[in-house]
Backbone as JSON, one array per atom type, in Angstrom:
{
  "sequence": "MVDRLANSEANSKRIAVVESCFGAAGQPLAIPGRVLIGEGVLTKLCRKKPKARQFFLFNDILVYGNIVIQKKKYNKQHIIPLESVTIDTVPDEGDLRNGWLIKTPTKSFAVYAATATEKSEWMNHIGKCVGDLLQKSGKTPTGEHAAVWVPDSEAAVCMRCQKVKFTPVSRRHHCRKCGYVVCGPCSEKKFLLPSQSSKPVRVCEYCYVQLTSGSLVPRSDSINRPGSKFNSNNLSDDDDEDDSSD",
  "N": [[24.39, 17.42, 22.83], [21.61, 16.99, 22.81], [21.03, 17.42, 25.51], [21.58, 20.14, 25.67], [19.55, 21.2, 24.14], [17.28, 20.52, 25.5], [15.99, 22.29, 27.34], [15.6, 24.48, 25.79], [14.22, 27.38, 24.15], [13.6, 27.18, 21.46], [13.28, 24.42, 21.06], [11.03, 23.95, 22.67], [9.13, 25.41, 21.27], [9.01, 24.03, 18.86], [7.98, 21.55, 19.69], [5.52, 22.41, 20.63], [4.31, 23.14, 18.25], [3.98, 20.65, 17.02], [2.16, 19.48, 18.81], [-0.03, 21.18, 18.39], [-0.67, 20.55, 15.77], [-1.75, 18.01, 16.01], [-3.86, 18.58, 17.61], [-6.76, 18.62, 19.81], [-7.24, 15.93, 19.94], [-4.85, 14.66, 20.22], [-2.24, 13.56, 22.51], [-0.65, 15.45, 25.18], [2.67, 16.49, 24.58], [4.86, 17.85, 25.53], [7.22, 17.62, 27.94], [9.45, 17.92, 30.76], [12.83, 17.75, 29.75], [12.39, 16.42, 27.35], [13.15, 16.15, 23.93], [12.7, 17.18, 20.58], [13.91, 15.42, 18.02], [13.81, 14.95, 15.25], [11.78, 14.93, 12.2], [9.48, 13.63, 9.72], [8.05, 12.32, 6.63], [7.13, 9.0, 6.29], [6.65, 5.92, 4.56], [4.35, 3.68, 5.62], [3.84, 0.27, 6.01], [0.8, -0.95, 5.88], [-2.07, -3.01, 6.77], [-3.77, -3.26, 4.52], [-2.58, -1.76, 2.41], [0.44, 0.08, 1.47], [0.93, 3.19, 3.2], [1.25, 6.73, 3.54], [2.65, 8.25, 6.38], [3.03, 10.61, 9.01], [5.92, 11.04, 10.89], [7.46, 11.6, 14.06], [10.41, 11.94, 15.76], [11.4, 11.81, 19.01], [13.62, 12.22, 21.83], [12.9, 10.23, 23.58], [10.55, 9.01, 22.78], [8.66, 7.74, 19.94], [6.56, 9.19, 17.67], [3.67, 8.99, 15.64], [1.3, 9.71, 12.99], [-1.78, 9.96, 11.04], [-1.84, 11.77, 7.98], [-3.58, 14.65, 7.54], [-3.66, 17.35, 6.63], [-0.77, 18.29, 5.16], [1.92, 19.17, 7.23], [0.27, 20.71, 8.77], [-2.06, 19.53, 9.9], [-2.73, 16.59, 11.7], [-3.98, 13.3, 12.53], [-5.17, 10.52, 14.58], [-3.13, 9.77, 16.5], [-0.2, 8.02, 17.46], [1.86, 6.76, 20.0], [5.03, 5.62, 20.74], [7.07, 4.22, 23.14], [10.55, 4.6, 23.2], [12.31, 2.99, 24.6], [11.44, 0.4, 24.39], [11.86, -0.32, 21.81], [13.17, -2.07, 19.0], [15.13, -2.19, 16.03], [15.35, -3.31, 12.63], [16.89, -3.77, 9.49], [15.33, -4.14, 6.25], [15.37, -5.94, 3.16], [15.56, -4.4, -0.11], [12.92, -4.47, -2.51], [11.33, -4.4, -5.56], [9.01, -1.76, -5.68], [9.16, -1.2, -3.03], [11.43, 0.13, -1.14], [14.37, 1.01, 0.78], [13.71, 0.38, 3.48], [12.83, -0.49, 6.91], [12.33, -2.39, 9.94], [10.26, -1.58, 12.69], [10.1, -2.61, 15.83], [8.23, -3.63, 18.65], [7.13, -4.78, 21.92], [4.33, -4.57, 21.87], [3.48, -3.8, 19.33], [4.43, -4.09, 15.92], [5.95, -3.12, 12.86], [6.64, -2.32, 9.36], [8.48, 0.32, 7.83], [9.16, 2.72, 5.23], [11.61, 4.8, 3.74], [12.19, 7.71, 1.63], [14.67, 7.82, 0.42], [17.92, 6.16, 0.42], [19.75, 7.47, 2.02], [18.11, 8.92, 3.75], [16.87, 6.79, 5.08], [19.12, 5.71, 6.41], [19.77, 7.83, 8.13], [17.45, 8.01, 9.75], [17.48, 5.43, 10.97], [19.95, 5.51, 12.3], [19.61, 7.66, 14.1], [17.38, 6.78, 15.61], [18.47, 4.45, 16.7], [20.56, 5.54, 18.26], [19.12, 7.09, 20.13], [17.64, 5.08, 21.45], [19.76, 3.57, 22.51], [20.95, 5.47, 24.24], [18.89, 5.89, 26.07], [18.62, 3.32, 27.25], [21.12, 3.06, 28.38], [21.09, 5.09, 30.33], [19.01, 4.2, 31.96], [19.8, 1.72, 32.72], [18.65, -0.56, 31.88], [18.09, -3.59, 29.95], [18.01, -4.39, 26.42], [14.79, -5.11, 25.03], [13.68, -8.44, 24.61], [11.52, -9.45, 23.39], [9.02, -9.14, 20.9], [6.08, -7.97, 19.21], [4.34, -9.87, 16.71], [4.82, -9.19, 13.24], [2.43, -8.27, 10.97], [1.49, -10.16, 8.1], [0.78, -8.69, 5.0], [-2.57, -8.44, 3.7], [-2.71, -8.8, 0.92], [-0.76, -10.61, 0.34], [-1.66, -13.15, 0.68], [-3.66, -15.38, -0.82], [-4.9, -17.65, -0.12], [-5.56, -19.47, 2.95], [-2.84, -19.36, 5.16], [-2.18, -21.37, 6.84], [-3.82, -23.84, 6.68], [-3.76, -24.03, 3.96], [-5.86, -24.41, 2.23], [-8.42, -23.12, 2.36], [-9.82, -20.62, 0.38], [-9.68, -17.14, 0.19], [-12.46, -14.97, 0.2], [-15.1, -12.5, -0.28], [-16.91, -13.52, 1.54], [-15.58, -15.56, 2.94], [-13.5, -14.54, 5.15], [-10.33, -12.85, 5.72], [-8.15, -13.34, 8.5], [-5.93, -12.42, 11.17], [-3.32, -14.01, 12.88], [-2.31, -13.23, 16.1], [0.03, -14.02, 17.2], [1.9, -15.17, 15.35], [1.51, -13.71, 13.03], [0.53, -14.63, 10.62], [-1.75, -14.77, 7.79], [-4.86, -16.03, 8.11], [-7.63, -18.4, 7.9], [-11.05, -18.44, 9.18], [-11.8, -20.99, 10.48], [-9.22, -21.91, 11.09], [-8.42, -20.21, 13.03], [-9.87, -20.08, 15.42], [-9.35, -20.09, 18.1], [-8.45, -18.3, 21.15], [-5.94, -16.52, 22.97], [-4.22, -15.36, 25.84], [-2.05, -12.75, 25.44], [-0.13, -10.94, 27.16], [1.54, -8.7, 26.63], [0.4, -7.55, 24.45], [-2.37, -7.24, 24.81], [-4.95, -6.86, 27.31], [-6.87, -8.67, 27.23], [-7.78, -11.95, 25.99], [-6.51, -12.76, 22.74], [-6.95, -13.29, 19.17], [-5.55, -16.24, 17.89], [-3.79, -18.51, 15.72], [-4.45, -22.02, 15.09], [-2.11, -23.57, 15.18], [-0.27, -21.93, 16.61], [-1.67, -21.74, 18.99], [-1.55, -24.34, 20.01], [1.21, -24.52, 20.42], [1.57, -22.47, 22.3], [-0.02, -23.28, 24.49], [1.25, -25.6, 25.16], [3.63, -24.72, 25.96], [5.73, -24.48, 24.25], [8.14, -22.83, 22.13], [7.38, -20.38, 19.68], [8.41, -19.64, 16.39], [9.57, -16.4, 15.35], [7.59, -14.14, 13.44], [8.89, -12.58, 11.56], [11.13, -13.9, 10.84], [10.91, -16.26, 9.57], [10.07, -18.49, 6.86], [7.09, -18.49, 5.06], [4.98, -21.09, 4.23], [3.76, -21.78, 0.95], [3.36, -19.18, 0.11], [4.16, -16.1, -1.54], [5.42, -14.52, 0.09], [7.96, -12.49, 1.58], [10.73, -11.28, 3.56], [10.48, -8.49, 3.49], [7.88, -7.79, 3.19], [6.13, -6.81, 5.37], [3.65, -5.97, 7.63], [1.6, -3.96, 9.83], [-1.52, -3.87, 11.65], [-3.94, -2.09, 9.78], [-4.22, 1.36, 10.23], [-6.59, 2.68, 9.69], [-8.48, 0.83, 9.02], [-10.78, -1.76, 10.09], [-9.32, -3.53, 12.56], [-9.81, -5.65, 14.13], [-9.74, -8.29, 13.56]],
  "CA": [[23.51, 18.29, 22.07], [20.25, 16.78, 23.3], [20.94, 18.08, 26.82], [21.55, 21.58, 25.46], [18.26, 21.56, 23.55], [16.17, 20.1, 26.35], [15.26, 23.4, 27.94], [15.69, 25.65, 24.91], [12.95, 27.93, 23.67], [13.37, 26.65, 20.11], [12.75, 23.06, 21.21], [9.67, 24.08, 23.21], [8.25, 25.88, 20.2], [8.84, 22.93, 17.89], [7.07, 20.57, 20.27], [4.2, 23.05, 20.68], [3.76, 23.07, 16.89], [3.54, 19.27, 16.82], [0.94, 19.32, 19.6], [-1.13, 21.91, 17.75], [-1.04, 19.83, 14.55], [-2.61, 16.89, 16.4], [-5.06, 19.16, 18.21], [-7.29, 18.08, 21.06], [-7.27, 14.47, 19.9], [-3.53, 14.14, 20.56], [-1.8, 13.69, 23.89], [0.39, 16.45, 25.4], [4.0, 15.93, 24.29], [5.89, 18.63, 26.19], [7.58, 17.28, 29.33], [10.85, 18.31, 31.01], [13.88, 16.87, 29.23], [12.05, 15.83, 26.05], [13.68, 16.91, 22.79], [12.3, 16.75, 19.25], [15.13, 15.16, 17.27], [13.56, 15.11, 13.82], [10.46, 14.54, 11.72], [9.41, 13.4, 8.28], [7.02, 11.41, 6.13], [7.57, 7.66, 5.95], [5.59, 5.04, 4.08], [4.12, 2.6, 6.58], [3.17, -0.87, 5.39], [-0.39, -1.28, 6.64], [-2.67, -4.29, 6.43], [-4.34, -3.26, 3.17], [-1.63, -1.23, 1.43], [1.36, 1.08, 2.06], [0.33, 4.51, 3.36], [2.13, 7.77, 4.07], [2.38, 8.66, 7.76], [3.97, 11.6, 9.54], [6.63, 10.53, 12.06], [8.23, 12.54, 14.87], [11.32, 11.25, 16.66], [11.86, 12.52, 20.2], [14.71, 11.47, 22.47], [12.38, 9.13, 24.4], [9.37, 8.41, 22.16], [8.42, 7.89, 18.51], [5.15, 9.54, 17.49], [3.25, 9.08, 14.23], [-0.13, 9.9, 12.79], [-2.28, 10.11, 9.68], [-1.7, 13.12, 7.45], [-4.83, 15.26, 7.07], [-3.1, 18.45, 5.84], [0.66, 18.22, 5.39], [2.55, 20.18, 8.09], [-0.73, 21.52, 9.45], [-3.02, 18.77, 10.69], [-2.58, 15.13, 11.74], [-4.87, 12.65, 13.49], [-4.85, 9.13, 14.97], [-1.78, 9.8, 17.07], [0.35, 6.82, 18.11], [3.09, 7.07, 20.74], [5.8, 4.41, 21.03], [8.25, 4.46, 23.99], [11.74, 4.11, 22.51], [13.0, 1.97, 25.41], [10.99, -0.93, 24.01], [12.0, -0.46, 20.36], [14.33, -2.6, 18.29], [14.97, -1.95, 14.6], [16.09, -4.2, 11.73], [16.73, -3.4, 8.09], [14.71, -5.13, 5.37], [15.93, -5.79, 1.82], [14.76, -3.73, -1.14], [12.3, -5.31, -3.54], [10.31, -3.68, -6.32], [8.8, -0.37, -5.29], [9.39, -1.06, -1.59], [12.88, 0.28, -0.97], [14.85, 1.84, 1.9], [12.83, 0.1, 4.6], [13.3, -1.17, 8.12], [11.29, -2.8, 10.88], [10.16, -1.0, 14.02], [9.51, -3.72, 16.59], [8.02, -3.43, 20.08], [6.32, -5.89, 22.47], [2.9, -4.41, 21.62], [3.18, -3.52, 17.93], [5.6, -4.1, 15.05], [5.58, -2.83, 11.48], [7.71, -1.87, 8.48], [8.36, 1.66, 7.25], [10.08, 2.94, 4.1], [12.0, 6.18, 3.51], [12.26, 8.07, 0.22], [16.03, 7.57, -0.08], [18.79, 5.36, 1.28], [20.34, 8.39, 3.0], [17.07, 9.19, 4.76], [16.75, 5.57, 5.88], [20.29, 5.61, 7.27], [19.66, 8.85, 9.17], [16.4, 7.6, 10.68], [17.91, 4.28, 11.76], [21.03, 5.93, 13.19], [19.07, 8.5, 15.18], [16.57, 5.94, 16.49], [19.38, 3.57, 17.43], [21.27, 6.3, 19.28], [18.16, 7.44, 21.19], [17.36, 3.86, 22.22], [20.97, 3.24, 23.26], [21.12, 6.43, 25.33], [17.86, 5.62, 27.09], [18.95, 2.08, 27.95], [22.32, 3.33, 29.19], [20.7, 5.89, 31.48], [18.11, 3.45, 32.84], [20.43, 0.48, 33.14], [17.84, -1.69, 31.41], [18.6, -4.33, 28.8], [17.07, -4.35, 25.3], [13.71, -6.08, 25.12], [13.89, -9.62, 23.76], [10.24, -9.89, 22.83], [8.29, -8.15, 20.12], [4.84, -8.46, 18.59], [4.48, -10.32, 15.33], [4.52, -8.24, 12.18], [1.39, -8.91, 10.17], [1.61, -10.32, 6.66], [-0.29, -7.94, 4.33], [-3.66, -9.23, 3.12], [-2.45, -9.08, -0.5], [0.22, -11.68, 0.21], [-2.26, -14.46, 0.93], [-4.93, -15.65, -1.51], [-5.48, -18.77, 0.64], [-5.11, -19.55, 4.34], [-1.44, -19.7, 5.24], [-2.02, -22.56, 7.7], [-4.37, -25.07, 6.09], [-3.48, -23.99, 2.53], [-7.04, -24.92, 1.52], [-9.49, -22.13, 2.27], [-9.54, -19.46, -0.45], [-10.34, -15.96, 0.75], [-13.5, -14.33, -0.61], [-15.85, -11.55, 0.57], [-17.61, -14.28, 2.58], [-14.53, -16.22, 3.74], [-12.64, -13.4, 5.45], [-8.98, -13.0, 6.25], [-7.9, -12.99, 9.89], [-4.49, -12.45, 11.47], [-2.88, -14.57, 14.15], [-1.56, -12.21, 16.83], [1.31, -14.56, 17.65], [2.85, -15.37, 14.26], [1.29, -12.73, 11.98], [-0.01, -15.25, 9.41], [-3.12, -14.51, 7.35], [-5.49, -17.34, 8.27], [-9.08, -18.46, 7.76], [-11.79, -18.52, 10.43], [-11.63, -22.28, 11.16], [-7.84, -22.09, 11.57], [-8.1, -19.21, 14.06], [-11.02, -19.99, 16.33], [-8.88, -20.01, 19.48], [-7.9, -17.06, 21.67], [-4.95, -16.75, 24.03], [-3.8, -14.11, 26.46], [-0.69, -12.28, 25.2], [-0.17, -9.74, 28.01], [2.23, -7.53, 26.07], [-0.41, -6.98, 23.39], [-3.73, -6.91, 25.23], [-5.36, -7.37, 28.61], [-7.86, -9.71, 26.94], [-7.29, -12.96, 25.03], [-6.56, -12.32, 21.35], [-7.04, -14.36, 18.18], [-4.32, -16.92, 17.46], [-4.07, -19.66, 14.86], [-4.45, -23.32, 15.78], [-0.73, -23.99, 15.39], [0.31, -21.15, 17.71], [-2.39, -22.08, 20.22], [-0.97, -25.6, 20.52], [2.55, -24.2, 20.91], [1.45, -21.64, 23.5], [-0.58, -24.06, 25.6], [2.2, -26.65, 25.54], [4.83, -24.06, 26.47], [6.8, -24.48, 23.25], [8.41, -21.54, 21.53], [6.94, -20.2, 18.3], [9.34, -18.77, 15.68], [9.12, -15.05, 15.06], [6.99, -14.02, 12.12], [9.74, -11.9, 10.62], [12.37, -14.64, 10.64], [10.59, -17.58, 9.04], [9.43, -18.5, 5.56], [5.72, -18.96, 5.17], [4.73, -22.02, 3.15], [2.67, -21.51, 0.03], [3.15, -17.76, -0.09], [5.28, -15.38, -2.14], [5.87, -13.61, 1.16], [9.36, -12.44, 1.94], [10.94, -10.54, 4.8], [10.2, -7.06, 3.47], [6.44, -7.56, 3.11], [5.69, -6.91, 6.74], [2.76, -4.86, 7.96], [0.83, -4.09, 11.05], [-2.9, -3.62, 11.33], [-4.16, -0.8, 9.15], [-4.71, 2.34, 11.21], [-7.92, 3.16, 9.37], [-9.42, -0.26, 8.83], [-11.13, -2.56, 11.26], [-8.22, -4.47, 12.78], [-10.2, -6.56, 15.22], [-9.45, -9.65, 13.13]],
  "C": [[22.07, 18.21, 22.55], [20.05, 17.51, 24.62], [20.85, 19.6, 26.67], [20.18, 22.04, 24.95], [17.08, 21.36, 24.49], [15.34, 21.25, 26.9], [15.3, 24.66, 27.08], [14.32, 26.09, 24.44], [12.6, 27.37, 22.3], [12.76, 25.26, 20.16], [11.3, 23.1, 21.71], [8.69, 24.5, 22.14], [7.98, 24.78, 19.19], [7.87, 21.89, 18.41], [5.66, 21.13, 20.33], [3.52, 23.0, 19.31], [3.23, 21.67, 16.6], [2.23, 19.02, 17.57], [-0.25, 19.99, 18.93], [-1.6, 21.21, 16.47], [-1.94, 18.63, 14.84], [-3.89, 17.38, 17.06], [-5.48, 18.46, 19.48], [-7.27, 16.57, 21.1], [-5.92, 13.85, 20.27], [-3.19, 14.33, 22.02], [-0.75, 14.8, 24.02], [1.77, 15.81, 25.24], [5.13, 16.65, 25.03], [6.07, 18.21, 27.64], [9.04, 17.67, 29.52], [11.83, 17.28, 30.46], [13.59, 16.26, 27.87], [12.51, 16.75, 24.92], [13.15, 16.32, 21.49], [13.55, 16.64, 18.38], [14.93, 15.42, 15.78], [12.17, 14.65, 13.45], [10.5, 14.32, 10.22], [8.3, 12.44, 7.93], [7.67, 10.08, 5.76], [6.38, 6.87, 5.42], [5.49, 3.84, 5.0], [3.34, 1.48, 5.9], [2.02, -1.31, 6.28], [-1.0, -2.58, 6.13], [-3.15, -4.34, 4.98], [-3.33, -2.82, 2.11], [-0.68, -0.25, 2.12], [0.69, 2.45, 2.11], [1.33, 5.48, 3.98], [1.68, 8.16, 5.47], [3.43, 9.68, 8.18], [4.58, 11.07, 10.82], [7.42, 11.65, 12.74], [9.1, 11.74, 15.83], [11.74, 12.19, 17.78], [12.97, 11.68, 20.83], [14.22, 10.32, 23.34], [11.16, 8.43, 23.81], [9.4, 8.6, 20.64], [6.92, 8.11, 18.34], [4.83, 9.54, 16.0], [1.75, 9.23, 14.14], [-0.49, 9.99, 11.33], [-2.14, 11.57, 9.24], [-3.05, 13.6, 6.92], [-4.49, 16.43, 6.15], [-1.62, 18.52, 6.15], [1.19, 19.45, 6.14], [1.55, 21.08, 8.82], [-1.67, 20.72, 10.35], [-2.8, 17.28, 10.54], [-3.61, 14.57, 12.72], [-4.4, 11.22, 13.76], [-3.41, 9.02, 15.46], [-1.4, 8.48, 17.75], [1.66, 7.22, 18.78], [3.78, 5.76, 21.14], [7.0, 4.75, 21.91], [9.49, 3.83, 23.35], [12.48, 3.03, 23.29], [12.64, 0.55, 24.97], [11.22, -1.24, 22.54], [13.29, -1.17, 19.97], [14.07, -2.39, 16.8], [15.84, -2.92, 13.8], [15.85, -3.75, 10.3], [16.0, -4.5, 7.33], [15.22, -4.89, 3.95], [14.98, -5.07, 0.87], [14.15, -4.77, -2.07], [11.21, -4.52, -4.23], [10.24, -2.22, -5.89], [9.07, -0.13, -3.8], [10.9, -1.06, -1.33], [13.17, 1.15, 0.25], [13.99, 1.64, 3.15], [13.52, -0.54, 5.79], [12.1, -1.5, 9.01], [11.4, -2.0, 12.17], [9.41, -2.01, 14.87], [9.41, -3.36, 18.08], [7.21, -4.6, 20.6], [4.84, -5.79, 22.12], [2.55, -4.28, 20.14], [4.46, -3.5, 17.12], [5.15, -3.87, 13.61], [6.8, -2.37, 10.69], [7.42, -0.47, 7.98], [9.43, 1.81, 6.16], [10.34, 4.43, 3.92], [12.11, 6.44, 2.01], [13.62, 7.74, -0.39], [16.81, 6.72, 0.9], [19.42, 6.22, 2.37], [19.36, 8.68, 4.13], [16.87, 7.99, 5.67], [17.9, 5.47, 6.88], [20.2, 6.61, 8.42], [18.61, 8.48, 10.2], [16.89, 6.47, 11.59], [19.01, 4.66, 12.74], [20.51, 6.73, 14.38], [18.22, 7.68, 16.15], [17.47, 5.06, 17.35], [20.12, 4.3, 18.54], [20.35, 6.67, 20.44], [17.86, 6.24, 22.08], [18.56, 3.51, 23.09], [21.18, 4.16, 24.44], [20.12, 6.18, 26.45], [18.2, 4.39, 27.92], [20.16, 2.27, 28.85], [21.96, 4.1, 30.46], [19.87, 5.09, 32.48], [18.74, 2.19, 33.39], [19.67, -0.76, 32.71], [18.53, -2.38, 30.24], [17.57, -4.27, 27.68], [16.02, -5.44, 25.42], [13.95, -7.24, 24.16], [12.63, -10.1, 23.09], [9.61, -8.77, 22.03], [7.06, -8.79, 19.48], [5.12, -8.91, 17.17], [4.14, -9.2, 14.35], [3.55, -8.92, 11.22], [1.77, -9.01, 8.69], [0.48, -9.52, 6.0], [-1.33, -8.87, 3.7], [-3.35, -9.68, 1.69], [-1.48, -10.23, -0.71], [-0.38, -13.07, 0.38], [-3.62, -14.58, 0.23], [-5.66, -16.79, -0.81], [-4.92, -18.74, 2.05], [-3.67, -20.05, 4.41], [-1.15, -20.87, 6.18], [-2.54, -23.81, 7.02], [-4.08, -25.17, 4.59], [-4.67, -24.47, 1.68], [-8.09, -23.85, 1.3], [-9.05, -20.92, 1.45], [-10.33, -18.27, 0.08], [-11.27, -15.31, -0.26], [-14.18, -13.29, 0.27], [-16.59, -12.24, 1.71], [-16.61, -14.95, 3.52], [-13.43, -15.2, 4.0], [-11.24, -13.79, 5.91], [-8.94, -12.6, 7.72], [-6.39, -13.05, 10.1], [-4.25, -13.06, 12.84], [-2.0, -13.53, 14.83], [-0.19, -12.71, 17.29], [2.33, -14.65, 16.52], [2.67, -14.38, 13.12], [0.76, -13.3, 10.68], [-1.41, -14.73, 9.09], [-3.81, -15.88, 7.32], [-7.01, -17.25, 8.13], [-9.74, -18.57, 9.14], [-11.6, -19.84, 11.16], [-10.23, -22.51, 11.71], [-7.47, -21.09, 12.67], [-9.27, -18.99, 15.01], [-10.61, -19.78, 17.78], [-8.42, -18.6, 19.84], [-6.95, -17.39, 22.81], [-4.5, -15.4, 24.55], [-2.32, -13.85, 26.17], [-0.56, -10.94, 25.91], [0.49, -8.5, 27.42], [1.39, -6.84, 25.0], [-1.79, -6.53, 23.86], [-4.01, -7.5, 26.61], [-6.41, -8.46, 28.46], [-7.26, -10.73, 25.98], [-7.49, -12.48, 23.59], [-6.55, -13.52, 20.4], [-5.66, -14.93, 17.85], [-4.7, -18.1, 16.59], [-3.94, -20.96, 15.66], [-3.03, -23.77, 16.12], [-0.12, -23.26, 16.59], [-0.37, -21.47, 19.04], [-1.82, -23.35, 20.85], [0.41, -25.33, 21.12], [2.49, -23.43, 22.23], [0.96, -22.44, 24.71], [0.35, -25.18, 26.05], [3.51, -26.06, 26.07], [5.98, -24.04, 25.5], [6.97, -23.08, 22.68], [7.92, -21.51, 20.1], [7.91, -19.27, 17.6], [8.73, -17.4, 15.38], [8.61, -14.96, 13.63], [7.91, -13.35, 11.11], [11.06, -12.63, 10.4], [12.12, -16.03, 10.07], [9.97, -17.44, 7.66], [8.05, -19.1, 5.68], [5.39, -19.86, 3.98], [3.58, -21.56, 2.27], [2.41, -20.05, -0.22], [4.37, -17.16, -0.76], [5.88, -14.41, -1.14], [7.37, -13.67, 1.33], [9.53, -11.41, 3.05], [10.61, -9.06, 4.72], [8.71, -6.76, 3.37], [5.81, -7.72, 4.47], [4.85, -5.71, 7.11], [2.25, -5.0, 9.37], [-0.61, -3.8, 10.68], [-3.06, -2.21, 10.77], [-4.77, 0.16, 10.14], [-6.16, 2.75, 10.95], [-8.93, 2.04, 9.28], [-9.72, -0.98, 10.14], [-10.06, -3.63, 11.46], [-8.54, -5.48, 13.85], [-9.95, -8.01, 14.86], [-8.01, -9.81, 12.68]]
}
């Protein structure tokens, strides 16, 4: 079906509409063989709070952006190559239901659909697109992904030292390796994580010791964080609108 749509006029028009909605600030999306599989609004767990984002699934990329005017204008376009994507379901809890993780070497975050059926459709389509791409390229699924950030609201105190209480003066920071919310003194070090940045990025003291000694650090989405009510479904990435330099 994808092959039939690749060069169809209907597919070209649909992609042109997406491009026009992002305007000059977005990148061109129409290339030979690219097909728009589906689109919809998902709730993305950002650093500060969950926010609605418009997502577009193509057969080779996942695109999302901020909603300015629904179905008419979007900004802050993000493009994720599907070859590097892995997905995992997350359990329902409270108002956060029908969610899953989108994990890549450079960025990982949780999204939530309106219904269980919608979640199943998104995950099935993404999984099939990733599988088809890997089969065609002969590549193997990526084994590394960026840490998923713990939302600010999940940590009243530093998740490493368990002593420093966060205030307007004592700011929250995020370790780029484990995703913990940590205080300034516990995250003074920087380390080069090539998949995330060409420059050294902030890491906590614990991860810095592990990285410099060559030891492996457990993934942030598979470990329990001491002293926090955090659980596996409270996973965010840096907020698209807020300053994420820390």
